[in-house]
Amino acid sequence: MATIEKLKDIVLENDSASYNLGYKNIDNLIGEIKSNTIITIGARPGMGKTSFLNNVIINLLNNYNLPTLYISLDSSKEKLISDLASISNKSVKELQNNDYNLYISANCFNISDLEKLLEENEDIKVLAIDYIQLLSGKNTFTSMADSYSDILSRLKVMAEKYKLIILLTSQLSRNVELRMDKEPQIKDLGKTSALEEISDIIMFLYHEDYYIKESKNKLTEVIVAKNRYGKTGITYLNYKENKYID
């Protein structure tokens, strides 16, 4: 039931905790992250968005060890754990013994199931979903766009309700391949354009040498296309053996 409160009676929440993603140049660009923030990481296939998400998760766990729920819809639990171990320079056994506050689900394909998981585990502070197009919603919508809009709206409510930092990876439209300039743009979110509305920060990954074979630029371009709280712009990371390095 909806309620109202008189202005003087409203108790303001003061969540002063803030976090960095663990990359100096990116953190300097986007600023510190607070709860109730949705970050979308978009790229075409082959650009390393899952690896980037995994690196960010390990950075957050190493620096803050916040209770984290990783919804892995594009990889098995075994592959995810192996990749996280590789990023951490640990064996799988060492990773499992590291006391990370990390919870993994590889079979949560429905937004309603995700809502139940969070309701049952209210200590979760970071939610990662790889990747958002694989999360389904109600079957009552006549278009995929409407279904995605509903899913994303419900994610926004969850971010506010549980004070979450939400990290999403997203595939981009094939229209990127039809342009001379292959650098991703917000319009490339395509049918999931509602992502632009609910996301506080949108980052794209781009490898010039993926399209231009003779290019000597081997760096990963990180394009901050939207930032509700700070600057936008471009920075770069090195990528080697599943690891992103400043």
Coordinates of N, CA and C in Angstrom, one line a residue:
M1 N 0.8 -1.2 0.0 CA 0.0 0.0 0.0 C 0.9 1.2 0.0
A2 N 0.5 2.2 -0.8 CA 1.3 3.5 -0.9 C 1.1 4.3 0.4
T3 N 2.1 5.0 0.8 CA 2.0 5.8 2.0 C 2.6 7.2 1.7
I4 N 2.3 8.2 2.6 CA 2.9 9.5 2.5 C 3.5 9.8 3.9
E5 N 4.5 10.7 3.8 CA 5.1 11.2 5.1 C 5.3 12.7 5.0
K6 N 5.1 13.4 6.1 CA 5.4 14.8 6.2 C 6.9 15.0 6.1
L7 N 7.3 16.1 5.4 CA 8.7 16.3 5.1 C 9.5 16.3 6.4
K8 N 9.1 16.9 7.4 CA 10.0 17.0 8.7 C 10.1 15.6 9.3
D9 N 9.2 14.7 9.0 CA 9.2 13.4 9.6 C 10.0 12.3 8.9
I10 N 10.5 12.7 7.7 CA 11.2 11.7 6.9 C 12.6 11.6 7.4
V11 N 13.0 10.4 7.7 CA 14.4 10.1 8.1 C 15.2 9.7 6.8
L12 N 16.2 10.5 6.6 CA 17.1 10.4 5.4 C 18.1 9.3 5.7
E13 N 18.3 8.4 4.7 CA 19.3 7.4 4.8 C 20.6 7.9 4.4
N14 N 21.6 7.7 5.1 CA 23.0 8.2 4.8 C 23.9 7.1 4.6
D15 N 23.9 6.5 3.4 CA 24.8 5.4 3.1 C 26.1 6.0 2.6
S16 N 27.1 6.2 3.4 CA 28.3 6.8 3.1 C 29.4 5.9 2.5
A17 N 29.1 4.6 2.5 CA 30.0 3.6 1.9 C 30.1 3.8 0.4
S18 N 31.4 3.8 -0.1 CA 31.6 3.9 -1.5 C 32.7 2.9 -1.9
Y19 N 32.8 2.6 -3.2 CA 33.7 1.5 -3.6 C 34.3 1.9 -5.0
N20 N 35.5 1.3 -5.2 CA 36.1 1.5 -6.5 C 36.1 0.1 -7.3
L21 N 36.2 0.2 -8.6 CA 36.2 -1.1 -9.4 C 37.6 -1.7 -9.4
G22 N 38.6 -1.0 -9.0 CA 39.9 -1.6 -8.9 C 40.8 -1.3 -10.1
Y23 N 40.4 -0.3 -10.9 CA 41.3 0.1 -12.0 C 41.4 1.6 -11.9
K24 N 42.6 2.1 -11.7 CA 42.9 3.5 -11.4 C 42.2 4.4 -12.4
N25 N 42.5 4.2 -13.7 CA 42.0 5.1 -14.7 C 40.5 5.1 -14.8
I26 N 39.9 3.9 -14.7 CA 38.4 3.9 -14.8 C 37.8 4.5 -13.5
D27 N 38.4 4.2 -12.4 CA 37.9 4.8 -11.1 C 38.0 6.3 -11.1
N28 N 39.1 6.9 -11.7 CA 39.3 8.3 -11.8 C 38.2 8.9 -12.7
L29 N 37.8 8.2 -13.7 CA 36.9 8.7 -14.7 C 35.4 8.6 -14.1
I30 N 35.0 7.5 -13.6 CA 33.6 7.3 -13.2 C 33.4 7.7 -11.7
G31 N 34.4 7.8 -10.9 CA 34.2 8.1 -9.5 C 33.9 6.9 -8.7
E32 N 33.6 7.1 -7.4 CA 33.3 6.0 -6.5 C 31.9 5.6 -6.7
I33 N 31.7 4.2 -6.4 CA 30.4 3.6 -6.6 C 29.7 3.4 -5.3
K34 N 28.5 3.8 -5.2 CA 27.7 3.5 -4.0 C 26.6 2.5 -4.3
S35 N 26.0 2.1 -3.2 CA 24.9 1.1 -3.4 C 23.7 1.8 -4.2
N36 N 22.9 0.9 -4.7 CA 21.8 1.4 -5.6 C 22.3 2.0 -6.9
T37 N 23.3 1.3 -7.4 CA 24.0 1.7 -8.7 C 23.9 0.5 -9.7
I38 N 23.5 0.8 -10.9 CA 23.5 -0.2 -11.9 C 24.5 0.1 -13.0
I39 N 25.5 -0.8 -13.2 CA 26.5 -0.6 -14.2 C 26.4 -1.6 -15.3
T40 N 26.3 -1.2 -16.5 CA 26.1 -2.1 -17.7 C 27.5 -2.1 -18.5
I41 N 27.9 -3.3 -18.8 CA 29.2 -3.5 -19.5 C 28.8 -4.1 -20.9
G42 N 28.8 -3.3 -21.9 CA 28.4 -3.8 -23.2 C 29.5 -4.0 -24.2
A43 N 29.3 -5.0 -25.1 CA 30.3 -5.3 -26.1 C 29.8 -6.3 -27.1
R44 N 30.4 -6.3 -28.3 CA 30.1 -7.4 -29.2 C 30.8 -8.6 -28.8
P45 N 30.4 -9.8 -29.3 CA 31.1 -11.0 -28.9 C 32.5 -11.0 -29.3
G46 N 33.4 -11.6 -28.4 CA 34.8 -11.6 -28.6 C 35.6 -10.4 -28.1
M47 N 34.9 -9.5 -27.4 CA 35.6 -8.3 -26.9 C 36.0 -8.5 -25.4
G48 N 35.6 -9.6 -24.7 CA 36.1 -9.9 -23.4 C 35.2 -9.3 -22.3
K49 N 33.9 -9.1 -22.5 CA 33.1 -8.5 -21.4 C 33.0 -9.4 -20.2
T50 N 32.9 -10.7 -20.4 CA 32.8 -11.6 -19.3 C 34.1 -11.6 -18.5
S51 N 35.2 -11.6 -19.2 CA 36.5 -11.6 -18.5 C 36.6 -10.3 -17.7
F52 N 36.2 -9.2 -18.3 CA 36.2 -7.9 -17.6 C 35.4 -7.9 -16.3
L53 N 34.1 -8.4 -16.5 CA 33.3 -8.6 -15.3 C 33.9 -9.4 -14.2
N54 N 34.5 -10.6 -14.6 CA 35.2 -11.4 -13.7 C 36.4 -10.7 -12.9
N55 N 37.1 -9.9 -13.7 CA 38.2 -9.1 -13.1 C 37.7 -8.1 -12.1
V56 N 36.6 -7.5 -12.4 CA 36.0 -6.5 -11.5 C 35.5 -7.2 -10.2
I57 N 34.8 -8.4 -10.4 CA 34.4 -9.1 -9.2 C 35.5 -9.5 -8.3
I58 N 36.6 -10.0 -8.9 CA 37.7 -10.3 -8.0 C 38.3 -9.1 -7.3
N59 N 38.4 -8.0 -8.1 CA 38.9 -6.7 -7.4 C 38.0 -6.3 -6.2
L60 N 36.7 -6.4 -6.4 CA 35.7 -6.0 -5.3 C 35.9 -7.0 -4.2
L61 N 36.0 -8.3 -4.5 CA 36.1 -9.3 -3.4 C 37.5 -9.1 -2.6
N62 N 38.5 -8.8 -3.4 CA 39.8 -8.6 -2.7 C 39.9 -7.3 -1.9
N63 N 39.2 -6.3 -2.3 CA 39.3 -5.0 -1.6 C 38.2 -4.8 -0.6
Y64 N 37.0 -5.5 -0.7 CA 35.9 -5.2 0.2 C 35.2 -6.5 0.7
N65 N 35.3 -7.6 -0.1 CA 34.7 -8.9 0.2 C 33.2 -8.7 0.6
L66 N 32.5 -7.9 -0.2 CA 31.1 -7.7 0.0 C 30.3 -9.0 -0.4
P67 N 29.3 -9.4 0.2 CA 28.5 -10.6 -0.2 C 28.0 -10.4 -1.6
T68 N 28.5 -11.2 -2.5 CA 28.3 -11.1 -3.9 C 27.5 -12.3 -4.5
L69 N 26.5 -12.0 -5.3 CA 25.8 -13.1 -6.0 C 26.1 -13.0 -7.5
Y70 N 26.7 -14.0 -8.1 CA 27.1 -14.0 -9.5 C 26.1 -14.9 -10.2
I71 N 25.3 -14.4 -11.1 CA 24.3 -15.1 -11.9 C 25.0 -15.4 -13.2
S72 N 25.6 -16.6 -13.4 CA 26.4 -17.0 -14.6 C 25.5 -17.8 -15.5
L73 N 25.0 -17.1 -16.6 CA 24.1 -17.7 -17.5 C 24.8 -18.1 -18.8
D74 N 26.0 -17.6 -19.0 CA 26.7 -17.9 -20.2 C 27.8 -18.9 -20.1
S75 N 28.1 -19.3 -18.8 CA 29.2 -20.3 -18.5 C 28.7 -21.2 -17.4
S76 N 29.4 -22.4 -17.4 CA 29.1 -23.3 -16.3 C 29.8 -22.8 -15.0
K77 N 29.3 -23.3 -13.9 CA 30.0 -23.0 -12.6 C 31.4 -23.4 -12.7
E78 N 31.7 -24.5 -13.3 CA 33.1 -25.0 -13.3 C 34.0 -24.1 -14.1
K79 N 33.6 -23.6 -15.3 CA 34.4 -22.7 -16.1 C 34.5 -21.4 -15.4
L80 N 33.4 -20.9 -14.7 CA 33.5 -19.6 -14.0 C 34.6 -19.7 -12.9
I81 N 34.5 -20.7 -12.1 CA 35.4 -20.9 -11.0 C 36.9 -21.0 -11.5
S82 N 37.0 -21.7 -12.6 CA 38.4 -21.8 -13.2 C 38.9 -20.5 -13.6
D83 N 38.0 -19.7 -14.3 CA 38.5 -18.4 -14.8 C 38.8 -17.4 -13.6
L84 N 38.0 -17.5 -12.5 CA 38.2 -16.6 -11.4 C 39.5 -17.0 -10.7
A85 N 39.8 -18.3 -10.6 CA 41.0 -18.8 -10.0 C 42.2 -18.3 -10.8
S86 N 42.1 -18.3 -12.2 CA 43.2 -17.8 -13.0 C 43.5 -16.4 -12.8
I87 N 42.4 -15.6 -12.7 CA 42.6 -14.1 -12.5 C 43.2 -13.9 -11.1
S88 N 42.9 -14.7 -10.2 CA 43.4 -14.5 -8.8 C 44.8 -15.1 -8.6
N89 N 45.4 -15.8 -9.6 CA 46.7 -16.4 -9.5 C 46.6 -17.5 -8.4
K90 N 45.5 -18.2 -8.4 CA 45.3 -19.3 -7.4 C 44.8 -20.5 -8.1
S91 N 45.0 -21.7 -7.5 CA 44.3 -22.9 -7.9 C 42.9 -22.8 -7.6
V92 N 42.1 -23.7 -8.2 CA 40.6 -23.7 -7.8 C 40.5 -24.0 -6.3
K93 N 41.3 -24.9 -5.8 CA 41.2 -25.3 -4.4 C 41.5 -24.1 -3.5
E94 N 42.6 -23.4 -3.9 CA 43.0 -22.2 -3.1 C 41.9 -21.1 -3.2
L95 N 41.3 -21.0 -4.4 CA 40.2 -20.0 -4.5 C 39.0 -20.3 -3.6
Q96 N 38.7 -21.6 -3.5 CA 37.6 -22.0 -2.7 C 37.9 -21.9 -1.2
N97 N 39.1 -21.9 -0.9 CA 39.5 -21.8 0.5 C 39.9 -20.4 0.9
N98 N 39.6 -19.4 0.0 CA 40.0 -18.0 0.3 C 39.0 -17.2 1.1
D99 N 37.9 -17.9 1.4 CA 36.8 -17.2 2.2 C 36.2 -16.0 1.5
Y100 N 36.1 -16.1 0.2 CA 35.4 -15.0 -0.5 C 33.9 -15.1 -0.2
N101 N 33.2 -14.0 0.0 CA 31.8 -13.9 0.2 C 31.1 -14.0 -1.2
L102 N 31.3 -15.0 -2.0 CA 30.8 -15.2 -3.3 C 29.9 -16.3 -3.4
Y103 N 28.7 -16.1 -4.0 CA 27.7 -17.1 -4.2 C 27.4 -17.1 -5.7
I104 N 27.3 -18.3 -6.3 CA 27.1 -18.5 -7.7 C 25.9 -19.3 -8.0
S105 N 25.1 -18.8 -9.0 CA 24.0 -19.5 -9.6 C 24.1 -19.6 -11.1
A106 N 24.1 -20.8 -11.6 CA 24.2 -21.0 -13.1 C 22.8 -21.5 -13.6
N107 N 21.8 -21.4 -12.8 CA 20.5 -21.9 -13.4 C 19.3 -20.9 -13.0
C108 N 19.7 -19.7 -12.8 CA 18.7 -18.7 -12.4 C 18.4 -17.9 -13.7
F109 N 17.5 -18.5 -14.6 CA 17.2 -17.9 -15.9 C 16.0 -17.0 -15.9
N110 N 15.3 -16.8 -14.8 CA 14.1 -16.1 -14.8 C 14.1 -15.0 -13.7
I111 N 13.6 -13.8 -14.0 CA 13.7 -12.7 -13.1 C 12.9 -13.0 -11.8
S112 N 11.8 -13.7 -11.9 CA 11.1 -14.1 -10.7 C 11.9 -14.9 -9.8
D113 N 12.7 -15.9 -10.3 CA 13.6 -16.7 -9.5 C 14.7 -15.8 -8.8
L114 N 15.2 -14.8 -9.6 CA 16.2 -13.9 -9.0 C 15.6 -13.1 -7.9
E115 N 14.4 -12.7 -8.0 CA 13.7 -11.9 -6.9 C 13.6 -12.8 -5.7
K116 N 13.3 -14.1 -5.9 CA 13.2 -15.0 -4.7 C 14.6 -15.2 -4.1
L117 N 15.6 -15.3 -4.9 CA 16.9 -15.5 -4.3 C 17.4 -14.3 -3.5
L118 N 17.1 -13.1 -3.9 CA 17.5 -12.0 -3.2 C 16.6 -11.8 -1.9
E119 N 15.3 -12.2 -2.0 CA 14.5 -12.1 -0.9 C 15.0 -13.1 0.2
E120 N 15.5 -14.2 -0.2 CA 16.0 -15.2 0.8 C 17.4 -14.9 1.3
N121 N 18.1 -14.0 0.6 CA 19.5 -13.7 0.9 C 19.7 -12.2 0.9
E122 N 19.1 -11.6 1.9 CA 19.1 -10.1 1.9 C 20.4 -9.5 2.3
D123 N 21.4 -10.3 2.6 CA 22.8 -9.8 2.9 C 23.5 -9.5 1.6
I124 N 23.1 -9.9 0.5 CA 23.8 -9.7 -0.8 C 23.9 -8.2 -1.1
K125 N 25.1 -7.7 -1.4 CA 25.3 -6.3 -1.7 C 25.8 -6.1 -3.1
V126 N 26.3 -7.1 -3.8 CA 26.7 -7.0 -5.2 C 26.0 -8.1 -6.0
L127 N 25.4 -7.7 -7.1 CA 24.7 -8.7 -8.0 C 25.4 -8.5 -9.3
A128 N 25.9 -9.6 -9.9 CA 26.5 -9.7 -11.2 C 25.7 -10.6 -12.1
I129 N 25.3 -10.2 -13.3 CA 24.6 -11.0 -14.2 C 25.3 -11.0 -15.6
D130 N 25.7 -12.2 -16.0 CA 26.3 -12.4 -17.3 C 25.5 -13.5 -18.1
Y131 N 24.8 -13.1 -19.1 CA 24.6 -11.7 -19.5 C 23.1 -11.4 -19.5
I132 N 22.7 -10.2 -19.6 CA 21.3 -9.8 -19.3 C 20.3 -10.4 -20.3
Q133 N 20.7 -10.5 -21.5 CA 19.8 -11.0 -22.6 C 19.3 -12.5 -22.3
L134 N 20.1 -13.2 -21.5 CA 19.7 -14.6 -21.2 C 18.8 -14.7 -20.0
L135 N 18.4 -13.6 -19.3 CA 17.5 -13.6 -18.2 C 16.1 -13.4 -18.8
S136 N 15.2 -14.3 -18.5 CA 13.8 -14.2 -19.1 C 12.8 -13.6 -18.1
G137 N 11.7 -13.3 -18.6 CA 10.6 -12.7 -17.8 C 9.3 -13.4 -18.0
K138 N 8.2 -12.7 -17.8 CA 6.9 -13.2 -18.0 C 6.7 -13.5 -19.5
N139 N 5.8 -14.5 -19.8 CA 5.5 -14.9 -21.2 C 4.3 -14.1 -21.7
T140 N 3.8 -13.1 -21.0 CA 2.6 -12.4 -21.3 C 2.8 -11.2 -22.3
F141 N 4.1 -10.9 -22.5 CA 4.4 -9.7 -23.3 C 4.4 -10.1 -24.8
T142 N 3.9 -9.2 -25.6 CA 3.8 -9.5 -27.1 C 5.1 -9.3 -27.8
S143 N 6.1 -8.6 -27.2 CA 7.3 -8.3 -27.9 C 8.5 -8.5 -26.9
M144 N 9.6 -8.8 -27.5 CA 10.8 -9.1 -26.7 C 11.3 -7.8 -26.0
A145 N 11.1 -6.6 -26.7 CA 11.4 -5.3 -26.1 C 10.6 -5.1 -24.8
D146 N 9.3 -5.4 -24.9 CA 8.5 -5.2 -23.7 C 8.9 -6.1 -22.5
S147 N 9.3 -7.3 -22.9 CA 9.7 -8.3 -21.9 C 11.0 -7.8 -21.2
Y148 N 11.9 -7.3 -22.0 CA 13.2 -6.8 -21.4 C 12.9 -5.6 -20.6
S149 N 12.0 -4.7 -21.0 CA 11.7 -3.5 -20.2 C 11.2 -3.9 -18.9
D150 N 10.4 -4.9 -18.8 CA 9.8 -5.4 -17.5 C 10.9 -5.9 -16.6
I151 N 11.8 -6.7 -17.2 CA 12.9 -7.3 -16.5 C 13.8 -6.2 -15.9
L152 N 14.1 -5.2 -16.7 CA 15.0 -4.2 -16.3 C 14.4 -3.3 -15.2
S153 N 13.1 -3.0 -15.4 CA 12.4 -2.3 -14.4 C 12.4 -3.0 -13.0
R154 N 12.2 -4.3 -13.0 CA 12.3 -5.1 -11.8 C 13.7 -5.1 -11.2
L155 N 14.7 -5.1 -12.1 CA 16.1 -5.0 -11.6 C 16.3 -3.7 -10.9
K156 N 15.8 -2.6 -11.4 CA 15.9 -1.3 -10.8 C 15.3 -1.3 -9.4
V157 N 14.1 -1.9 -9.3 CA 13.4 -2.0 -8.0 C 14.3 -2.8 -7.0
M158 N 14.9 -3.9 -7.5 CA 15.7 -4.7 -6.6 C 16.9 -3.9 -6.1
A159 N 17.5 -3.1 -7.0 CA 18.7 -2.3 -6.7 C 18.3 -1.3 -5.5
E160 N 17.2 -0.7 -5.6 CA 16.7 0.2 -4.6 C 16.3 -0.5 -3.3
K161 N 15.6 -1.6 -3.5 CA 15.1 -2.3 -2.3 C 16.2 -2.9 -1.4
Y162 N 17.2 -3.5 -2.1 CA 18.2 -4.2 -1.3 C 19.5 -3.4 -1.3
K163 N 19.5 -2.2 -1.8 CA 20.7 -1.4 -1.8 C 21.9 -2.1 -2.5
L164 N 21.7 -2.5 -3.7 CA 22.6 -3.3 -4.4 C 23.5 -2.5 -5.4
I165 N 24.7 -3.0 -5.6 CA 25.5 -2.6 -6.8 C 25.2 -3.7 -7.8
I166 N 24.7 -3.4 -8.9 CA 24.4 -4.4 -9.9 C 25.3 -4.2 -11.1
L167 N 26.0 -5.3 -11.5 CA 26.8 -5.3 -12.7 C 26.2 -6.2 -13.7
L168 N 26.0 -5.6 -14.9 CA 25.3 -6.4 -16.0 C 26.3 -6.4 -17.2
T169 N 26.4 -7.6 -17.9 CA 27.0 -7.6 -19.2 C 25.9 -7.6 -20.2
S170 N 26.1 -7.0 -21.4 CA 25.1 -7.0 -22.4 C 25.7 -7.2 -23.8
Q171 N 25.0 -8.0 -24.6 CA 25.4 -8.1 -26.0 C 24.9 -6.8 -26.7
L172 N 25.6 -6.4 -27.7 CA 25.2 -5.3 -28.5 C 24.7 -5.7 -29.9
S173 N 23.9 -4.8 -30.5 CA 23.3 -5.1 -31.8 C 24.3 -5.4 -32.9
R174 N 23.9 -6.2 -33.8 CA 24.8 -6.5 -35.0 C 25.0 -5.3 -35.9
N175 N 24.2 -4.3 -35.6 CA 24.3 -3.0 -36.4 C 25.8 -2.5 -36.4
V176 N 26.5 -2.8 -35.3 CA 27.9 -2.3 -35.1 C 28.7 -2.8 -36.3
E177 N 28.4 -4.1 -36.7 CA 29.2 -4.7 -37.8 C 28.9 -4.0 -39.2
L178 N 27.8 -3.3 -39.3 CA 27.5 -2.7 -40.6 C 28.0 -1.3 -40.8
R179 N 28.6 -0.7 -39.7 CA 29.2 0.6 -39.8 C 30.7 0.6 -40.1
M180 N 31.1 1.7 -40.7 CA 32.6 1.8 -40.9 C 33.3 2.0 -39.5
D181 N 32.7 2.8 -38.7 CA 33.2 3.0 -37.3 C 32.6 2.0 -36.4
K182 N 33.4 1.1 -35.9 CA 32.9 -0.1 -35.1 C 32.8 0.2 -33.6
E183 N 33.3 1.4 -33.2 CA 33.2 1.7 -31.8 C 31.8 1.7 -31.3
P184 N 31.5 1.0 -30.2 CA 30.1 0.9 -29.7 C 29.5 2.3 -29.3
Q185 N 28.2 2.4 -29.5 CA 27.5 3.6 -29.1 C 26.2 3.1 -28.3
I186 N 25.7 4.0 -27.5 CA 24.5 3.7 -26.7 C 23.4 3.1 -27.6
K187 N 23.2 3.6 -28.8 CA 22.1 3.1 -29.6 C 22.3 1.6 -30.0
D188 N 23.5 1.1 -29.8 CA 23.8 -0.3 -30.1 C 23.3 -1.3 -29.1
L189 N 22.7 -0.7 -28.0 CA 22.0 -1.6 -27.0 C 20.8 -2.2 -27.6
G190 N 20.3 -1.7 -28.7 CA 19.3 -2.3 -29.5 C 18.0 -2.5 -28.8
K191 N 17.5 -3.8 -28.9 CA 16.2 -4.1 -28.3 C 16.2 -3.9 -26.8
T192 N 17.3 -3.9 -26.2 CA 17.4 -3.7 -24.7 C 17.8 -2.2 -24.4
S193 N 17.2 -1.3 -25.2 CA 17.5 0.1 -25.1 C 17.1 0.6 -23.7
A194 N 16.1 -0.1 -23.0 CA 15.7 0.3 -21.7 C 16.9 0.3 -20.7
L195 N 18.0 -0.4 -21.1 CA 19.2 -0.4 -20.3 C 19.8 1.0 -20.1
E196 N 19.6 1.8 -21.2 CA 20.1 3.2 -21.1 C 19.4 3.9 -20.0
E197 N 18.1 3.7 -19.8 CA 17.3 4.4 -18.8 C 17.6 3.9 -17.4
I198 N 17.8 2.6 -17.2 CA 18.0 2.1 -15.8 C 19.4 2.1 -15.4
S199 N 20.3 2.2 -16.3 CA 21.8 2.1 -16.0 C 22.3 3.5 -15.5
D200 N 23.0 3.5 -14.4 CA 23.7 4.7 -13.9 C 25.0 4.9 -14.7
I201 N 25.6 3.8 -15.0 CA 26.9 3.9 -15.7 C 26.8 2.9 -16.9
I202 N 27.2 3.3 -18.1 CA 27.3 2.4 -19.2 C 28.7 2.4 -19.7
M203 N 29.4 1.2 -19.8 CA 30.7 1.1 -20.3 C 30.7 0.2 -21.5
F204 N 31.5 0.5 -22.5 CA 31.6 -0.4 -23.7 C 33.1 -0.8 -23.8
L205 N 33.3 -2.0 -24.2 CA 34.7 -2.5 -24.5 C 34.9 -2.7 -26.0
Y206 N 36.1 -2.3 -26.5 CA 36.3 -2.3 -27.9 C 37.8 -2.6 -28.1
H207 N 38.0 -3.5 -29.1 CA 39.4 -3.9 -29.5 C 39.5 -3.4 -31.0
E208 N 40.4 -2.5 -31.2 CA 40.6 -2.0 -32.6 C 41.1 -3.1 -33.5
D209 N 42.1 -3.9 -32.9 CA 42.7 -4.9 -33.7 C 41.8 -6.1 -34.0
Y210 N 40.6 -6.2 -33.4 CA 39.6 -7.2 -33.8 C 39.1 -7.0 -35.2
Y211 N 39.0 -5.7 -35.6 CA 38.4 -5.4 -36.9 C 39.5 -5.0 -37.9
I212 N 40.6 -4.4 -37.3 CA 41.7 -3.9 -38.2 C 42.9 -4.8 -37.9
K213 N 43.1 -5.8 -38.7 CA 44.1 -6.8 -38.3 C 45.5 -6.2 -38.3
E214 N 45.8 -5.2 -39.1 CA 47.1 -4.6 -39.2 C 47.3 -3.6 -38.1
S215 N 46.3 -3.3 -37.3 CA 46.5 -2.3 -36.2 C 47.5 -2.8 -35.2
K216 N 48.3 -1.8 -34.7 CA 49.3 -2.1 -33.7 C 48.8 -1.8 -32.3
N217 N 47.5 -1.3 -32.2 CA 46.9 -1.0 -31.0 C 46.3 -2.3 -30.4
K218 N 47.0 -2.8 -29.4 CA 46.5 -4.1 -28.8 C 45.8 -3.8 -27.4
L219 N 45.5 -2.6 -27.1 CA 44.9 -2.2 -25.9 C 43.4 -2.4 -26.0
T220 N 42.7 -2.6 -24.8 CA 41.3 -2.7 -24.8 C 40.8 -1.2 -24.5
E221 N 40.0 -0.7 -25.3 CA 39.4 0.6 -25.2 C 38.1 0.5 -24.3
V222 N 38.1 1.2 -23.2 CA 37.0 1.2 -22.3 C 36.3 2.6 -22.5
I223 N 35.1 2.5 -23.0 CA 34.4 3.7 -23.4 C 33.3 3.9 -22.3
V224 N 33.4 5.0 -21.5 CA 32.3 5.3 -20.5 C 31.4 6.2 -21.3
A225 N 30.2 5.7 -21.7 CA 29.3 6.4 -22.6 C 28.2 7.1 -21.7
K226 N 28.0 6.6 -20.5 CA 27.0 7.3 -19.6 C 27.5 7.2 -18.2
N227 N 27.4 8.3 -17.5 CA 27.8 8.3 -16.1 C 26.9 9.3 -15.4
R228 N 25.9 8.8 -14.7 CA 25.0 9.7 -14.0 C 25.6 10.5 -12.9
Y229 N 26.8 10.1 -12.4 CA 27.4 10.7 -11.3 C 28.7 11.4 -11.6
G230 N 29.2 11.4 -12.8 CA 30.5 12.0 -13.1 C 30.8 12.1 -14.5
K231 N 32.0 11.9 -14.9 CA 32.5 12.1 -16.2 C 32.3 11.0 -17.2
T232 N 32.2 11.2 -18.5 CA 32.3 10.2 -19.5 C 33.6 10.4 -20.2
G233 N 34.0 9.4 -21.0 CA 35.2 9.5 -21.7 C 35.8 8.1 -22.0
I234 N 37.0 8.0 -22.4 CA 37.7 6.8 -22.9 C 39.0 6.6 -22.1
T235 N 39.2 5.4 -21.7 CA 40.5 5.0 -21.1 C 40.9 3.6 -21.6
Y236 N 42.0 3.1 -21.2 CA 42.5 1.9 -21.8 C 43.0 0.9 -20.7
L237 N 42.9 -0.4 -21.1 CA 43.5 -1.5 -20.2 C 44.3 -2.4 -21.1
N238 N 45.3 -3.0 -20.5 CA 46.0 -4.2 -21.2 C 45.2 -5.4 -20.8
Y239 N 45.2 -6.4 -21.8 CA 44.5 -7.7 -21.6 C 45.5 -8.8 -21.9
K240 N 45.6 -9.7 -20.9 CA 46.5 -10.9 -21.1 C 46.1 -12.0 -20.3
E241 N 45.8 -13.1 -20.9 CA 45.5 -14.4 -20.2 C 44.3 -14.2 -19.1
N242 N 43.2 -13.7 -19.6 CA 42.0 -13.4 -18.8 C 42.1 -12.3 -17.8
K243 N 43.2 -11.6 -17.8 CA 43.4 -10.5 -16.9 C 43.5 -9.1 -17.6
Y244 N 42.8 -8.2 -17.0 CA 42.8 -6.8 -17.4 C 43.7 -6.0 -16.4
I245 N 44.6 -5.3 -17.0 CA 45.6 -4.6 -16.2 C 45.7 -3.1 -16.6
D246 N 45.8 -2.2 -15.5 CA 45.9 -0.8 -15.8 C 47.1 -0.5 -16.7

